Amino acid sequence: MQAGQTLQEIRDGFALTGRNNFKPSLANDITDIYYLIQNAQNSLTLAAQGHEESNNKEKVDALDETFKEFVTLEHKLNMQKKAFETLKQRINAGEKITDPIAYYDNLTQTLNAESPDDATRINANPRYQSFKQHLWNINHPDEEMPSLGVGNDDDDVVMGPTKISLKCPVSMTWLDKPVTSTKCKHTYSKTAIFSLFPSMSHMITCPIPGCNRTLTRNDFMDDPVMADRVARAKEKKAAADTTEFFDV
């Protein structure tokens, strides 16, 4: 300590700067935590599907709540990561941070305050939507899942379930290895739609009447949710056919 230094000057001397090579270890660990969360969510989905098939609503609801907790945990990690990144950027820009912990806490609080409410945030989470979709498909494979409430107004009219086709528009048979266009969201059997392309680089117009989107093979993505729908619908039909056979 040098004579004549004020307390503020001493604190300024210990302030974090870009030269300190500040790399919070927690920020580096967050990616690993994301991976663990996703694995847990995958396990929850499989478990919930089994209980949904057994019509065990109590356990499905419990797993649903647990899934939501993981979504909330992921949100908190996102806020922490964003706060760390902002803190690091400001340090690297030459800003003196005399109390990095308080600075970080303030950033986190601000980010959380700017976030949507819990219900809106959870319902908008893609993995939670996928979780609910997989459960819905078990008993309603050929119906659109009702909205989880994202973007709904109080005046919106809730309509009944919308039937969806599980047949390929090209082959007119069950969807097989379904792929969905990223441009127009129409779904086809992979072999059927790809057979319309004379070459890998060729472009076609979407075969759905009224859809004029120009498509390439690269515009199609595998659709595991639709594949699950088809599998469930086939199982449901097979069970119904068996019951009808024995009832005769």
PDB file of C-alpha atoms in Angstrom:
ATOM      1  CA  MET A   1       0.000   0.000   0.000  1.00  0.00           C
ATOM      2  CA  GLN A   2       1.406   3.363  -1.004  1.00  0.00           C
ATOM      3  CA  ALA A   3       1.115   6.403   1.223  1.00  0.00           C
ATOM      4  CA  GLY A   4      -1.662   8.759   0.292  1.00  0.00           C
ATOM      5  CA  GLN A   5      -3.777   6.191  -1.548  1.00  0.00           C
ATOM      6  CA  THR A   6      -7.481   6.427  -0.976  1.00  0.00           C
ATOM      7  CA  LEU A   7      -9.671   3.377  -0.389  1.00  0.00           C
ATOM      8  CA  GLN A   8     -11.196   3.843  -3.853  1.00  0.00           C
ATOM      9  CA  GLU A   9      -7.733   3.904  -5.446  1.00  0.00           C
ATOM     10  CA  ILE A  10      -6.856   0.664  -3.689  1.00  0.00           C
ATOM     11  CA  ARG A  11     -10.080  -0.940  -4.905  1.00  0.00           C
ATOM     12  CA  ASP A  12      -9.393   0.368  -8.407  1.00  0.00           C
ATOM     13  CA  GLY A  13      -5.998  -1.294  -8.296  1.00  0.00           C
ATOM     14  CA  PHE A  14      -7.646  -4.659  -7.689  1.00  0.00           C
ATOM     15  CA  ALA A  15     -10.341  -4.129 -10.322  1.00  0.00           C
ATOM     16  CA  LEU A  16     -10.599  -6.833 -12.965  1.00  0.00           C
ATOM     17  CA  THR A  17      -9.323  -5.784 -16.364  1.00  0.00           C
ATOM     18  CA  GLY A  18      -8.774  -7.531 -19.674  1.00  0.00           C
ATOM     19  CA  ARG A  19      -5.161  -8.173 -18.701  1.00  0.00           C
ATOM     20  CA  ASN A  20      -6.299 -10.466 -15.895  1.00  0.00           C
ATOM     21  CA  ASN A  21      -7.449 -13.021 -18.506  1.00  0.00           C
ATOM     22  CA  PHE A  22     -10.747 -13.375 -16.674  1.00  0.00           C
ATOM     23  CA  LYS A  23     -12.346 -16.710 -17.611  1.00  0.00           C
ATOM     24  CA  PRO A  24     -15.064 -17.800 -15.180  1.00  0.00           C
ATOM     25  CA  SER A  25     -14.979 -21.577 -14.817  1.00  0.00           C
ATOM     26  CA  LEU A  26     -18.757 -21.722 -14.368  1.00  0.00           C
ATOM     27  CA  ALA A  27     -19.251 -20.328 -17.858  1.00  0.00           C
ATOM     28  CA  ASN A  28     -17.111 -23.136 -19.241  1.00  0.00           C
ATOM     29  CA  ASP A  29     -19.032 -25.750 -17.257  1.00  0.00           C
ATOM     30  CA  ILE A  30     -22.486 -24.630 -18.392  1.00  0.00           C
ATOM     31  CA  THR A  31     -22.234 -26.550 -21.672  1.00  0.00           C
ATOM     32  CA  ASP A  32     -21.703 -29.771 -19.720  1.00  0.00           C
ATOM     33  CA  ILE A  33     -24.706 -28.976 -17.541  1.00  0.00           C
ATOM     34  CA  TYR A  34     -26.828 -28.378 -20.653  1.00  0.00           C
ATOM     35  CA  TYR A  35     -25.893 -31.864 -21.830  1.00  0.00           C
ATOM     36  CA  LEU A  36     -26.933 -33.402 -18.506  1.00  0.00           C
ATOM     37  CA  ILE A  37     -30.238 -31.515 -18.565  1.00  0.00           C
ATOM     38  CA  GLN A  38     -31.026 -32.741 -22.067  1.00  0.00           C
ATOM     39  CA  ASN A  39     -30.232 -36.330 -21.095  1.00  0.00           C
ATOM     40  CA  ALA A  40     -32.532 -36.023 -18.086  1.00  0.00           C
ATOM     41  CA  GLN A  41     -35.293 -34.573 -20.257  1.00  0.00           C
ATOM     42  CA  ASN A  42     -34.934 -37.452 -22.714  1.00  0.00           C
ATOM     43  CA  SER A  43     -35.282 -39.932 -19.846  1.00  0.00           C
ATOM     44  CA  LEU A  44     -38.318 -38.080 -18.503  1.00  0.00           C
ATOM     45  CA  THR A  45     -39.949 -38.207 -21.936  1.00  0.00           C
ATOM     46  CA  LEU A  46     -39.485 -41.962 -22.228  1.00  0.00           C
ATOM     47  CA  ALA A  47     -40.781 -42.543 -18.701  1.00  0.00           C
ATOM     48  CA  ALA A  48     -43.786 -40.276 -19.238  1.00  0.00           C
ATOM     49  CA  GLN A  49     -44.661 -42.049 -22.479  1.00  0.00           C
ATOM     50  CA  GLY A  50     -44.774 -45.360 -20.633  1.00  0.00           C
ATOM     51  CA  HIS A  51     -47.057 -43.969 -17.937  1.00  0.00           C
ATOM     52  CA  GLU A  52     -49.252 -42.249 -20.531  1.00  0.00           C
ATOM     53  CA  GLU A  53     -49.702 -45.574 -22.302  1.00  0.00           C
ATOM     54  CA  SER A  54     -50.719 -47.091 -18.942  1.00  0.00           C
ATOM     55  CA  ASN A  55     -53.082 -44.170 -18.322  1.00  0.00           C
ATOM     56  CA  ASN A  56     -51.249 -43.309 -15.104  1.00  0.00           C
ATOM     57  CA  LYS A  57     -52.091 -39.609 -14.998  1.00  0.00           C
ATOM     58  CA  GLU A  58     -50.624 -38.984 -11.553  1.00  0.00           C
ATOM     59  CA  LYS A  59     -47.148 -40.109 -12.567  1.00  0.00           C
ATOM     60  CA  VAL A  60     -47.365 -38.330 -15.914  1.00  0.00           C
ATOM     61  CA  ASP A  61     -48.237 -35.092 -14.120  1.00  0.00           C
ATOM     62  CA  ALA A  62     -45.329 -35.575 -11.710  1.00  0.00           C
ATOM     63  CA  LEU A  63     -42.905 -36.110 -14.586  1.00  0.00           C
ATOM     64  CA  ASP A  64     -44.374 -33.084 -16.346  1.00  0.00           C
ATOM     65  CA  GLU A  65     -43.617 -30.919 -13.310  1.00  0.00           C
ATOM     66  CA  THR A  66     -40.083 -32.298 -13.143  1.00  0.00           C
ATOM     67  CA  PHE A  67     -39.574 -31.524 -16.826  1.00  0.00           C
ATOM     68  CA  LYS A  68     -40.687 -27.945 -16.163  1.00  0.00           C
ATOM     69  CA  GLU A  69     -38.141 -27.694 -13.355  1.00  0.00           C
ATOM     70  CA  PHE A  70     -35.380 -28.647 -15.778  1.00  0.00           C
ATOM     71  CA  VAL A  71     -36.636 -26.029 -18.240  1.00  0.00           C
ATOM     72  CA  THR A  72     -36.449 -23.438 -15.466  1.00  0.00           C
ATOM     73  CA  LEU A  73     -32.957 -24.605 -14.513  1.00  0.00           C
ATOM     74  CA  GLU A  74     -31.848 -24.255 -18.118  1.00  0.00           C
ATOM     75  CA  HIS A  75     -33.293 -20.740 -18.208  1.00  0.00           C
ATOM     76  CA  LYS A  76     -31.337 -19.785 -15.097  1.00  0.00           C
ATOM     77  CA  LEU A  77     -28.165 -21.155 -16.657  1.00  0.00           C
ATOM     78  CA  ASN A  78     -28.855 -19.146 -19.807  1.00  0.00           C
ATOM     79  CA  MET A  79     -29.181 -15.994 -17.726  1.00  0.00           C
ATOM     80  CA  GLN A  80     -25.955 -16.771 -15.863  1.00  0.00           C
ATOM     81  CA  LYS A  81     -24.113 -17.476 -19.092  1.00  0.00           C
ATOM     82  CA  LYS A  82     -25.350 -14.257 -20.653  1.00  0.00           C
ATOM     83  CA  ALA A  83     -24.360 -12.290 -17.552  1.00  0.00           C
ATOM     84  CA  PHE A  84     -20.862 -13.816 -17.602  1.00  0.00           C
ATOM     85  CA  GLU A  85     -20.467 -13.051 -21.298  1.00  0.00           C
ATOM     86  CA  THR A  86     -21.571  -9.448 -20.782  1.00  0.00           C
ATOM     87  CA  LEU A  87     -19.215  -9.078 -17.827  1.00  0.00           C
ATOM     88  CA  LYS A  88     -16.316 -10.491 -19.817  1.00  0.00           C
ATOM     89  CA  GLN A  89     -17.027  -8.212 -22.795  1.00  0.00           C
ATOM     90  CA  ARG A  90     -17.029  -5.131 -20.591  1.00  0.00           C
ATOM     91  CA  ILE A  91     -13.807  -6.170 -18.883  1.00  0.00           C
ATOM     92  CA  ASN A  92     -12.124  -6.793 -22.232  1.00  0.00           C
ATOM     93  CA  ALA A  93     -13.347  -3.389 -23.390  1.00  0.00           C
ATOM     94  CA  GLY A  94     -11.338  -1.816 -20.576  1.00  0.00           C
ATOM     95  CA  GLU A  95     -14.109  -1.149 -18.092  1.00  0.00           C
ATOM     96  CA  LYS A  96     -12.956  -1.404 -14.477  1.00  0.00           C
ATOM     97  CA  ILE A  97     -15.138  -3.711 -12.396  1.00  0.00           C
ATOM     98  CA  THR A  98     -14.339  -3.192  -8.726  1.00  0.00           C
ATOM     99  CA  ASP A  99     -16.922  -5.658  -7.428  1.00  0.00           C
ATOM    100  CA  PRO A 100     -17.454  -8.353 -10.082  1.00  0.00           C
ATOM    101  CA  ILE A 101     -19.791 -10.431  -7.910  1.00  0.00           C
ATOM    102  CA  ALA A 102     -22.182  -7.553  -7.291  1.00  0.00           C
ATOM    103  CA  TYR A 103     -21.882  -6.532 -10.940  1.00  0.00           C
ATOM    104  CA  TYR A 104     -22.729 -10.066 -12.031  1.00  0.00           C
ATOM    105  CA  ASP A 105     -25.670 -10.271  -9.610  1.00  0.00           C
ATOM    106  CA  ASN A 106     -27.091  -7.010 -10.942  1.00  0.00           C
ATOM    107  CA  LEU A 107     -26.766  -8.218 -14.531  1.00  0.00           C
ATOM    108  CA  THR A 108     -28.514 -11.487 -13.680  1.00  0.00           C
ATOM    109  CA  GLN A 109     -31.356  -9.715 -11.893  1.00  0.00           C
ATOM    110  CA  THR A 110     -31.849  -7.376 -14.848  1.00  0.00           C
ATOM    111  CA  LEU A 111     -31.923 -10.242 -17.337  1.00  0.00           C
ATOM    112  CA  ASN A 112     -34.408 -12.197 -15.224  1.00  0.00           C
ATOM    113  CA  ALA A 113     -36.636  -9.151 -14.864  1.00  0.00           C
ATOM    114  CA  GLU A 114     -36.719  -8.765 -18.650  1.00  0.00           C
ATOM    115  CA  SER A 115     -37.671 -12.422 -19.212  1.00  0.00           C
ATOM    116  CA  PRO A 116     -41.257 -13.602 -19.871  1.00  0.00           C
ATOM    117  CA  ASP A 117     -43.265 -15.071 -17.003  1.00  0.00           C
ATOM    118  CA  ASP A 118     -42.640 -18.720 -16.102  1.00  0.00           C
ATOM    119  CA  ALA A 119     -45.697 -20.181 -17.853  1.00  0.00           C
ATOM    120  CA  THR A 120     -45.050 -18.333 -21.117  1.00  0.00           C
ATOM    121  CA  ARG A 121     -41.363 -19.205 -21.072  1.00  0.00           C
ATOM    122  CA  ILE A 122     -41.937 -22.900 -20.342  1.00  0.00           C
ATOM    123  CA  ASN A 123     -44.693 -23.298 -22.940  1.00  0.00           C
ATOM    124  CA  ALA A 124     -42.445 -21.683 -25.547  1.00  0.00           C
ATOM    125  CA  ASN A 125     -39.526 -24.002 -24.785  1.00  0.00           C
ATOM    126  CA  PRO A 126     -38.952 -26.299 -27.816  1.00  0.00           C
ATOM    127  CA  ARG A 127     -38.020 -29.340 -25.733  1.00  0.00           C
ATOM    128  CA  TYR A 128     -41.062 -28.956 -23.487  1.00  0.00           C
ATOM    129  CA  GLN A 129     -43.237 -28.664 -26.583  1.00  0.00           C
ATOM    130  CA  SER A 130     -41.635 -31.844 -27.915  1.00  0.00           C
ATOM    131  CA  PHE A 131     -42.256 -33.574 -24.566  1.00  0.00           C
ATOM    132  CA  LYS A 132     -45.945 -32.656 -24.685  1.00  0.00           C
ATOM    133  CA  GLN A 133     -46.170 -33.607 -28.355  1.00  0.00           C
ATOM    134  CA  HIS A 134     -44.824 -37.100 -27.716  1.00  0.00           C
ATOM    135  CA  LEU A 135     -47.383 -37.618 -24.947  1.00  0.00           C
ATOM    136  CA  TRP A 136     -50.202 -36.266 -27.101  1.00  0.00           C
ATOM    137  CA  ASN A 137     -49.295 -38.584 -29.971  1.00  0.00           C
ATOM    138  CA  ILE A 138     -49.906 -41.676 -27.844  1.00  0.00           C
ATOM    139  CA  ASN A 139     -53.680 -41.253 -27.755  1.00  0.00           C
ATOM    140  CA  HIS A 140     -54.155 -38.754 -30.597  1.00  0.00           C
ATOM    141  CA  PRO A 141     -51.725 -39.753 -33.358  1.00  0.00           C
ATOM    142  CA  ASP A 142     -53.849 -38.285 -36.147  1.00  0.00           C
ATOM    143  CA  GLU A 143     -54.824 -35.035 -34.406  1.00  0.00           C
ATOM    144  CA  GLU A 144     -52.994 -31.755 -34.013  1.00  0.00           C
ATOM    145  CA  MET A 145     -51.972 -31.048 -30.441  1.00  0.00           C
ATOM    146  CA  PRO A 146     -53.810 -28.047 -28.949  1.00  0.00           C
ATOM    147  CA  SER A 147     -51.731 -24.943 -28.373  1.00  0.00           C
ATOM    148  CA  LEU A 148     -49.850 -24.749 -25.093  1.00  0.00           C
ATOM    149  CA  GLY A 149     -50.937 -21.139 -24.824  1.00  0.00           C
ATOM    150  CA  VAL A 150     -48.007 -19.436 -26.544  1.00  0.00           C
ATOM    151  CA  GLY A 151     -49.211 -16.170 -28.003  1.00  0.00           C
ATOM    152  CA  ASN A 152     -52.881 -16.807 -27.230  1.00  0.00           C
ATOM    153  CA  ASP A 153     -55.170 -13.896 -26.412  1.00  0.00           C
ATOM    154  CA  ASP A 154     -58.102 -14.111 -24.028  1.00  0.00           C
ATOM    155  CA  ASP A 155     -60.462 -13.565 -26.951  1.00  0.00           C
ATOM    156  CA  ASP A 156     -59.123 -16.502 -28.955  1.00  0.00           C
ATOM    157  CA  VAL A 157     -61.666 -19.208 -29.711  1.00  0.00           C
ATOM    158  CA  VAL A 158     -60.429 -22.693 -28.845  1.00  0.00           C
ATOM    159  CA  MET A 159     -61.374 -25.015 -31.677  1.00  0.00           C
ATOM    160  CA  GLY A 160     -61.645 -28.783 -31.578  1.00  0.00           C
ATOM    161  CA  PRO A 161     -58.756 -31.060 -32.570  1.00  0.00           C
ATOM    162  CA  THR A 162     -57.705 -30.810 -36.204  1.00  0.00           C
ATOM    163  CA  LYS A 163     -57.255 -34.099 -38.029  1.00  0.00           C
ATOM    164  CA  ILE A 164     -53.994 -34.488 -39.884  1.00  0.00           C
ATOM    165  CA  SER A 165     -53.153 -36.907 -42.643  1.00  0.00           C
ATOM    166  CA  LEU A 166     -50.595 -39.604 -41.957  1.00  0.00           C
ATOM    167  CA  LYS A 167     -50.532 -40.634 -45.600  1.00  0.00           C
ATOM    168  CA  CYS A 168     -47.887 -39.451 -48.037  1.00  0.00           C
ATOM    169  CA  PRO A 169     -49.380 -37.079 -50.663  1.00  0.00           C
ATOM    170  CA  VAL A 170     -47.168 -38.689 -53.317  1.00  0.00           C
ATOM    171  CA  SER A 171     -47.412 -42.428 -52.584  1.00  0.00           C
ATOM    172  CA  MET A 172     -50.857 -42.215 -50.916  1.00  0.00           C
ATOM    173  CA  THR A 173     -49.708 -44.791 -48.341  1.00  0.00           C
ATOM    174  CA  TRP A 174     -48.581 -44.520 -44.721  1.00  0.00           C
ATOM    175  CA  LEU A 175     -45.756 -42.030 -44.311  1.00  0.00           C
ATOM    176  CA  ASP A 176     -42.485 -43.943 -44.337  1.00  0.00           C
ATOM    177  CA  LYS A 177     -39.374 -42.242 -42.951  1.00  0.00           C
ATOM    178  CA  PRO A 178     -41.231 -38.915 -43.063  1.00  0.00           C
ATOM    179  CA  VAL A 179     -39.418 -35.762 -44.087  1.00  0.00           C
ATOM    180  CA  THR A 180     -40.862 -32.271 -43.810  1.00  0.00           C
ATOM    181  CA  SER A 181     -40.064 -29.253 -45.943  1.00  0.00           C
ATOM    182  CA  THR A 182     -38.450 -26.413 -44.030  1.00  0.00           C
ATOM    183  CA  LYS A 183     -40.046 -23.975 -46.474  1.00  0.00           C
ATOM    184  CA  CYS A 184     -43.699 -24.998 -46.566  1.00  0.00           C
ATOM    185  CA  LYS A 185     -43.945 -27.574 -43.743  1.00  0.00           C
ATOM    186  CA  HIS A 186     -45.504 -30.252 -45.963  1.00  0.00           C
ATOM    187  CA  THR A 187     -44.555 -33.826 -45.111  1.00  0.00           C
ATOM    188  CA  TYR A 188     -43.797 -36.774 -47.395  1.00  0.00           C
ATOM    189  CA  SER A 189     -42.323 -40.240 -47.348  1.00  0.00           C
ATOM    190  CA  LYS A 190     -38.619 -39.768 -47.931  1.00  0.00           C
ATOM    191  CA  THR A 191     -38.296 -42.174 -50.850  1.00  0.00           C
ATOM    192  CA  ALA A 192     -41.473 -40.896 -52.513  1.00  0.00           C
ATOM    193  CA  ILE A 193     -40.589 -37.200 -52.508  1.00  0.00           C
ATOM    194  CA  PHE A 194     -36.940 -37.766 -53.392  1.00  0.00           C
ATOM    195  CA  SER A 195     -38.000 -39.865 -56.385  1.00  0.00           C
ATOM    196  CA  LEU A 196     -39.386 -36.661 -57.936  1.00  0.00           C
ATOM    197  CA  PHE A 197     -35.911 -35.131 -58.139  1.00  0.00           C
ATOM    198  CA  PRO A 198     -34.116 -36.102 -61.383  1.00  0.00           C
ATOM    199  CA  SER A 199     -30.799 -35.208 -59.757  1.00  0.00           C
ATOM    200  CA  MET A 200     -29.340 -34.032 -56.454  1.00  0.00           C
ATOM    201  CA  SER A 201     -29.192 -30.427 -57.657  1.00  0.00           C
ATOM    202  CA  HIS A 202     -32.615 -30.404 -59.329  1.00  0.00           C
ATOM    203  CA  MET A 203     -35.465 -28.238 -58.011  1.00  0.00           C
ATOM    204  CA  ILE A 204     -39.184 -29.039 -57.998  1.00  0.00           C
ATOM    205  CA  THR A 205     -42.393 -27.271 -57.070  1.00  0.00           C
ATOM    206  CA  CYS A 206     -44.081 -28.626 -53.954  1.00  0.00           C
ATOM    207  CA  PRO A 207     -46.581 -31.308 -55.097  1.00  0.00           C
ATOM    208  CA  ILE A 208     -49.311 -30.065 -52.744  1.00  0.00           C
ATOM    209  CA  PRO A 209     -52.015 -28.287 -54.800  1.00  0.00           C
ATOM    210  CA  GLY A 210     -51.861 -24.543 -54.238  1.00  0.00           C
ATOM    211  CA  CYS A 211     -48.331 -24.595 -52.832  1.00  0.00           C
ATOM    212  CA  ASN A 212     -45.888 -22.941 -55.201  1.00  0.00           C
ATOM    213  CA  ARG A 213     -42.745 -23.242 -53.100  1.00  0.00           C
ATOM    214  CA  THR A 214     -39.648 -24.276 -55.023  1.00  0.00           C
ATOM    215  CA  LEU A 215     -37.825 -27.063 -53.214  1.00  0.00           C
ATOM    216  CA  THR A 216     -34.501 -28.862 -53.325  1.00  0.00           C
ATOM    217  CA  ARG A 217     -33.574 -32.089 -51.561  1.00  0.00           C
ATOM    218  CA  ASN A 218     -31.726 -30.028 -48.962  1.00  0.00           C
ATOM    219  CA  ASP A 219     -34.985 -28.335 -47.976  1.00  0.00           C
ATOM    220  CA  PHE A 220     -36.255 -31.529 -46.322  1.00  0.00           C
ATOM    221  CA  MET A 221     -35.532 -32.585 -42.766  1.00  0.00           C
ATOM    222  CA  ASP A 222     -36.270 -35.883 -41.040  1.00  0.00           C
ATOM    223  CA  ASP A 223     -39.425 -35.544 -38.934  1.00  0.00           C
ATOM    224  CA  PRO A 224     -39.189 -37.815 -35.861  1.00  0.00           C
ATOM    225  CA  VAL A 225     -42.407 -36.430 -34.375  1.00  0.00           C
ATOM    226  CA  MET A 226     -44.368 -37.391 -37.483  1.00  0.00           C
ATOM    227  CA  ALA A 227     -42.655 -40.783 -37.512  1.00  0.00           C
ATOM    228  CA  ASP A 228     -43.851 -41.284 -33.936  1.00  0.00           C
ATOM    229  CA  ARG A 229     -47.382 -40.268 -34.953  1.00  0.00           C
ATOM    230  CA  VAL A 230     -47.423 -42.834 -37.748  1.00  0.00           C
ATOM    231  CA  ALA A 231     -46.096 -45.604 -35.508  1.00  0.00           C
ATOM    232  CA  ARG A 232     -48.739 -44.836 -32.877  1.00  0.00           C
ATOM    233  CA  ALA A 233     -51.523 -44.711 -35.460  1.00  0.00           C
ATOM    234  CA  LYS A 234     -50.465 -48.054 -36.917  1.00  0.00           C
ATOM    235  CA  GLU A 235     -50.444 -49.633 -33.461  1.00  0.00           C
ATOM    236  CA  LYS A 236     -53.865 -48.176 -32.708  1.00  0.00           C
ATOM    237  CA  LYS A 237     -55.290 -49.464 -35.987  1.00  0.00           C
ATOM    238  CA  ALA A 238     -53.782 -52.918 -35.481  1.00  0.00           C
ATOM    239  CA  ALA A 239     -55.303 -53.120 -31.997  1.00  0.00           C
ATOM    240  CA  ALA A 240     -58.690 -52.029 -33.329  1.00  0.00           C
ATOM    241  CA  ASP A 241     -58.525 -54.568 -36.156  1.00  0.00           C
ATOM    242  CA  THR A 242     -57.673 -57.337 -33.690  1.00  0.00           C
ATOM    243  CA  THR A 243     -60.566 -56.383 -31.418  1.00  0.00           C
ATOM    244  CA  GLU A 244     -62.947 -56.278 -34.368  1.00  0.00           C
ATOM    245  CA  PHE A 245     -61.765 -59.711 -35.519  1.00  0.00           C
ATOM    246  CA  PHE A 246     -62.460 -61.323 -32.143  1.00  0.00           C
ATOM    247  CA  ASP A 247     -65.799 -59.538 -31.796  1.00  0.00           C
ATOM    248  CA  VAL A 248     -67.096 -61.088 -35.001  1.00  0.00           C
TER     249      VAL A 248
END
